[in-house]
Amino acid sequence: SDVCSSDLDEERAIEENKGIAENKEDLKTDKAAEEIKRVEAGEKANQEALDKLNEQMADVMKEALKNKDFPNDTLQEWSKIADALQKQASPKMNDAAQQMAQAAQSQQSDQRSENLDKAMQSQQQALDAMRQAASKMKTTNENLFARNFYNRLRLAASVEQQISDGLKKLAKATVGLKPSEIGAGEKKSFDEVAGKQDSNVKDVDGIQNDMTAFLRRMPNDKYQKVVGEMEEKRTVPELG
């Protein structure tokens, strides 16, 4: 996710700062000041990217609110994640950028080192907030996918029940009749049931394929078990 990409950028920035701070001999040189300015520019870019991500999340939530079927608890969770990024990660990134600017301007090696240490602490706090947000986002999205699969499977099962009931009624109405004796109405009903069955086979096949694709991205024992059972029981071939 974009949060994961932001925290990797932040991790890289911390490592760069650490490298500058550990090189005590060069710390007071102009070269070190230039290096610090470069990392500071990267920190500002990271913060801008994170703020942009927050704006995108706000847009997504606005759209989701228009959909009455969208789970309210997922929206609340997304809102908390966006809030944490805005109030915890972004301000700390801003602090880090300012502390790096002070480090670059410092003429004294000790002062520069102190400012860099503060910057790294701020960066670490921002990184921790982003990692926490990424972890929550992953769990929330997994739950959302799980609910989506559950609803689709429940609907497919309901349709299959309707098809089964329809076939039972047709079997009762046509029992003992030769094909030539079956009326036009019953023939039409048979065709409709067959059409519904084909459509439901495709739907269940689609659910199975989507779950398999989802598991490749986010391995999960519970969902893997469902897909395994569907394959073992040959759910789709049996429906056909």
Short mmCIF file of C-alpha atoms in Angstrom, two decimals:
data_model
loop_
_atom_site.label_atom_id
_atom_site.label_comp_id
_atom_site.label_asym_id
_atom_site.label_seq_id
_atom_site.Cartn_x
_atom_site.Cartn_y
_atom_site.Cartn_z
CA SER A 1 0.00 0.00 0.00
CA ASP A 2 0.97 3.69 -0.24
CA VAL A 3 1.45 3.83 3.54
CA CYS A 4 3.98 0.98 3.27
CA SER A 5 5.83 2.83 0.50
CA SER A 6 5.93 6.00 2.66
CA ASP A 7 7.33 4.16 5.66
CA LEU A 8 10.06 2.61 3.49
CA ASP A 9 11.04 6.12 2.33
CA GLU A 10 11.10 7.28 5.96
CA GLU A 11 13.22 4.29 6.98
CA ARG A 12 15.71 5.15 4.23
CA ALA A 13 15.86 8.78 5.42
CA ILE A 14 16.64 7.65 8.99
CA GLU A 15 19.48 5.45 7.69
CA GLU A 16 20.90 8.36 5.66
CA ASN A 17 20.82 10.63 8.73
CA LYS A 18 22.46 7.92 10.82
CA GLY A 19 25.25 7.65 8.25
CA ILE A 20 25.88 11.42 8.38
CA ALA A 21 25.78 11.52 12.20
CA GLU A 22 28.17 8.58 12.59
CA ASN A 23 30.80 10.15 10.36
CA LYS A 24 32.15 12.37 13.18
CA GLU A 25 35.21 13.61 11.27
CA ASP A 26 33.19 15.12 8.41
CA LEU A 27 30.24 16.22 10.53
CA LYS A 28 31.23 19.89 10.75
CA THR A 29 32.15 20.20 7.04
CA ASP A 30 30.16 21.95 4.31
CA LYS A 31 29.83 18.58 2.59
CA ALA A 32 27.92 17.21 5.62
CA ALA A 33 25.70 20.32 5.61
CA GLU A 34 24.85 19.68 1.95
CA GLU A 35 24.08 16.02 2.72
CA ILE A 36 21.77 17.07 5.55
CA LYS A 37 19.97 19.53 3.24
CA ARG A 38 19.48 16.75 0.70
CA VAL A 39 17.95 14.44 3.35
CA GLU A 40 15.84 17.36 4.61
CA ALA A 41 14.45 17.87 1.08
CA GLY A 42 13.63 14.14 0.99
CA GLU A 43 11.87 14.43 4.36
CA LYS A 44 9.72 17.30 3.06
CA ALA A 45 8.86 15.24 -0.05
CA ASN A 46 7.90 12.30 2.20
CA GLN A 47 5.63 14.55 4.23
CA GLU A 48 3.99 15.96 1.09
CA ALA A 49 3.42 12.41 -0.23
CA LEU A 50 1.84 11.41 3.09
CA ASP A 51 -0.41 14.49 3.11
CA LYS A 52 -1.46 13.69 -0.47
CA LEU A 53 -2.25 10.12 0.60
CA ASN A 54 -4.44 11.53 3.38
CA GLU A 55 -6.31 13.67 0.84
CA GLN A 56 -6.86 10.59 -1.35
CA MET A 57 -8.16 8.65 1.65
CA ALA A 58 -10.58 11.49 2.41
CA ASP A 59 -11.86 11.36 -1.20
CA VAL A 60 -12.30 7.57 -1.02
CA MET A 61 -14.21 7.88 2.27
CA LYS A 62 -16.43 10.59 0.78
CA GLU A 63 -17.32 8.26 -2.12
CA ALA A 64 -17.82 5.30 0.23
CA LEU A 65 -20.31 7.35 2.29
CA LYS A 66 -22.53 7.59 -0.81
CA ASN A 67 -22.74 3.79 -0.91
CA LYS A 68 -25.31 2.70 1.69
CA ASP A 69 -24.03 -0.91 1.49
CA PHE A 70 -20.50 0.05 2.47
CA PRO A 71 -19.71 -1.24 6.01
CA ASN A 72 -19.85 1.62 8.52
CA ASP A 73 -17.25 0.05 10.84
CA THR A 74 -14.73 -0.04 7.94
CA LEU A 75 -15.32 3.66 7.30
CA GLN A 76 -14.78 4.43 10.99
CA GLU A 77 -11.54 2.43 10.99
CA TRP A 78 -10.29 4.22 7.85
CA SER A 79 -11.15 7.55 9.47
CA LYS A 80 -9.07 6.65 12.57
CA ILE A 81 -6.13 5.62 10.37
CA ALA A 82 -6.27 8.89 8.39
CA ASP A 83 -6.54 10.83 11.66
CA ALA A 84 -3.46 9.08 13.12
CA LEU A 85 -1.41 9.80 9.99
CA GLN A 86 -2.50 13.45 10.03
CA LYS A 87 -1.97 14.05 13.75
CA GLN A 88 0.99 11.78 14.53
CA ALA A 89 3.08 10.95 11.45
CA SER A 90 2.86 14.19 9.44
CA PRO A 91 3.73 16.62 12.31
CA LYS A 92 6.72 14.46 13.31
CA MET A 93 8.00 14.53 9.73
CA ASN A 94 7.65 18.31 9.79
CA ASP A 95 9.61 18.44 13.08
CA ALA A 96 12.33 16.24 11.57
CA ALA A 97 12.67 18.52 8.53
CA GLN A 98 13.02 21.60 10.78
CA GLN A 99 15.59 19.86 13.01
CA MET A 100 17.59 18.91 9.91
CA ALA A 101 17.48 22.52 8.70
CA GLN A 102 18.89 23.60 12.07
CA ALA A 103 21.56 20.88 11.83
CA ALA A 104 22.62 22.08 8.38
CA GLN A 105 22.91 25.68 9.67
CA SER A 106 24.86 24.70 12.83
CA GLN A 107 28.54 25.57 12.70
CA GLN A 108 29.46 23.45 15.72
CA SER A 109 29.90 19.70 15.33
CA ASP A 110 28.21 18.97 18.71
CA GLN A 111 25.21 21.16 17.92
CA ARG A 112 24.82 19.55 14.49
CA SER A 113 25.01 16.08 16.04
CA GLU A 114 22.38 17.00 18.65
CA ASN A 115 19.99 18.36 16.01
CA LEU A 116 20.46 15.25 13.89
CA ASP A 117 19.69 13.02 16.88
CA LYS A 118 16.46 14.97 17.49
CA ALA A 119 15.58 14.68 13.79
CA MET A 120 16.10 10.91 13.88
CA GLN A 121 13.88 10.60 16.97
CA SER A 122 11.12 12.54 15.18
CA GLN A 123 11.58 10.40 12.07
CA GLN A 124 11.34 7.21 14.14
CA GLN A 125 8.09 8.42 15.76
CA ALA A 126 6.67 9.22 12.32
CA LEU A 127 7.78 5.79 11.06
CA ASP A 128 6.15 4.02 14.04
CA ALA A 129 2.86 5.85 13.40
CA MET A 130 2.98 4.90 9.70
CA ARG A 131 3.75 1.25 10.40
CA GLN A 132 0.85 1.08 12.85
CA ALA A 133 -1.45 2.69 10.25
CA ALA A 134 -0.28 0.26 7.53
CA SER A 135 -0.91 -2.73 9.81
CA LYS A 136 -4.42 -1.50 10.71
CA MET A 137 -5.19 -0.76 7.06
CA LYS A 138 -4.13 -4.30 6.08
CA THR A 139 -6.38 -5.86 8.76
CA THR A 140 -9.33 -3.59 7.88
CA ASN A 141 -9.00 -4.34 4.16
CA GLU A 142 -8.71 -8.08 4.83
CA ASN A 143 -11.94 -7.92 6.86
CA LEU A 144 -13.60 -5.95 4.06
CA PHE A 145 -12.54 -8.56 1.47
CA ALA A 146 -13.70 -11.37 3.78
CA ARG A 147 -17.12 -9.75 4.15
CA ASN A 148 -17.34 -9.26 0.40
CA PHE A 149 -16.53 -12.94 -0.24
CA TYR A 150 -19.01 -14.04 2.46
CA ASN A 151 -21.83 -11.93 0.96
CA ARG A 152 -21.11 -13.19 -2.57
CA LEU A 153 -20.99 -16.83 -1.44
CA ARG A 154 -24.21 -16.39 0.56
CA LEU A 155 -25.94 -14.89 -2.49
CA ALA A 156 -24.68 -17.75 -4.72
CA ALA A 157 -25.98 -20.30 -2.18
CA SER A 158 -29.36 -18.53 -2.10
CA VAL A 159 -29.58 -18.56 -5.93
CA GLU A 160 -28.63 -22.27 -5.96
CA GLN A 161 -31.45 -22.95 -3.47
CA GLN A 162 -33.94 -21.13 -5.75
CA ILE A 163 -32.72 -23.19 -8.73
CA SER A 164 -33.08 -26.41 -6.73
CA ASP A 165 -36.63 -25.46 -5.64
CA GLY A 166 -37.53 -24.59 -9.24
CA LEU A 167 -36.25 -27.95 -10.49
CA LYS A 168 -38.24 -29.82 -7.82
CA LYS A 169 -41.46 -28.05 -8.91
CA LEU A 170 -40.74 -28.80 -12.58
CA ALA A 171 -39.97 -32.45 -11.77
CA LYS A 172 -43.33 -32.78 -9.98
CA ALA A 173 -45.21 -31.11 -12.84
CA THR A 174 -43.59 -33.22 -15.57
CA VAL A 175 -43.15 -36.60 -13.84
CA GLY A 176 -43.99 -39.53 -16.15
CA LEU A 177 -44.35 -37.30 -19.24
CA LYS A 178 -42.49 -37.94 -22.51
CA PRO A 179 -40.45 -34.98 -23.87
CA SER A 180 -43.11 -34.46 -26.58
CA GLU A 181 -45.84 -34.23 -23.90
CA ILE A 182 -44.14 -31.44 -21.90
CA GLY A 183 -45.95 -28.13 -22.42
CA ALA A 184 -44.37 -24.93 -23.80
CA GLY A 185 -44.58 -23.25 -20.36
CA GLU A 186 -42.64 -26.04 -18.65
CA LYS A 187 -40.04 -26.11 -21.47
CA LYS A 188 -39.54 -22.37 -21.05
CA SER A 189 -39.14 -22.85 -17.27
CA PHE A 190 -36.52 -25.58 -17.86
CA ASP A 191 -34.56 -23.21 -20.12
CA GLU A 192 -34.75 -20.42 -17.53
CA VAL A 193 -33.52 -22.71 -14.75
CA ALA A 194 -30.67 -23.95 -16.98
CA GLY A 195 -29.73 -20.32 -17.75
CA LYS A 196 -29.73 -19.42 -14.05
CA GLN A 197 -27.55 -22.46 -13.32
CA ASP A 198 -24.98 -21.44 -15.96
CA SER A 199 -24.91 -17.91 -14.58
CA ASN A 200 -24.46 -19.13 -10.98
CA VAL A 201 -21.62 -21.47 -12.03
CA LYS A 202 -19.82 -18.45 -13.51
CA ASP A 203 -20.45 -16.40 -10.34
CA VAL A 204 -19.08 -19.09 -8.01
CA ASP A 205 -16.13 -19.66 -10.34
CA GLY A 206 -15.47 -15.89 -10.19
CA ILE A 207 -15.59 -15.91 -6.36
CA GLN A 208 -13.14 -18.83 -6.23
CA ASN A 209 -10.75 -17.12 -8.67
CA ASP A 210 -10.97 -13.80 -6.80
CA MET A 211 -10.26 -15.52 -3.47
CA THR A 212 -7.25 -17.33 -4.98
CA ALA A 213 -5.90 -14.03 -6.38
CA PHE A 214 -6.50 -12.32 -3.01
CA LEU A 215 -4.63 -15.10 -1.19
CA ARG A 216 -1.62 -14.65 -3.46
CA ARG A 217 -1.41 -11.01 -2.31
CA MET A 218 -2.40 -11.59 1.35
CA PRO A 219 -1.90 -15.19 2.50
CA ASN A 220 -4.49 -16.12 5.15
CA ASP A 221 -5.13 -19.58 6.63
CA LYS A 222 -8.89 -19.07 7.09
CA TYR A 223 -9.53 -18.01 3.48
CA GLN A 224 -7.11 -20.66 2.17
CA LYS A 225 -9.21 -23.31 3.95
CA VAL A 226 -12.41 -22.08 2.23
CA VAL A 227 -10.75 -22.12 -1.23
CA GLY A 228 -9.24 -25.55 -0.46
CA GLU A 229 -12.67 -26.92 0.48
CA MET A 230 -14.24 -25.43 -2.66
CA GLU A 231 -11.57 -27.09 -4.81
CA GLU A 232 -11.74 -30.38 -2.89
CA LYS A 233 -15.53 -30.59 -3.17
CA ARG A 234 -15.27 -29.46 -6.80
CA THR A 235 -17.94 -26.84 -6.07
CA VAL A 236 -17.94 -25.35 -9.58
CA PRO A 237 -17.92 -28.60 -11.62
CA GLU A 238 -20.74 -29.95 -9.40
CA LEU A 239 -22.87 -26.85 -9.99
CA GLY A 240 -22.38 -27.28 -13.74
#
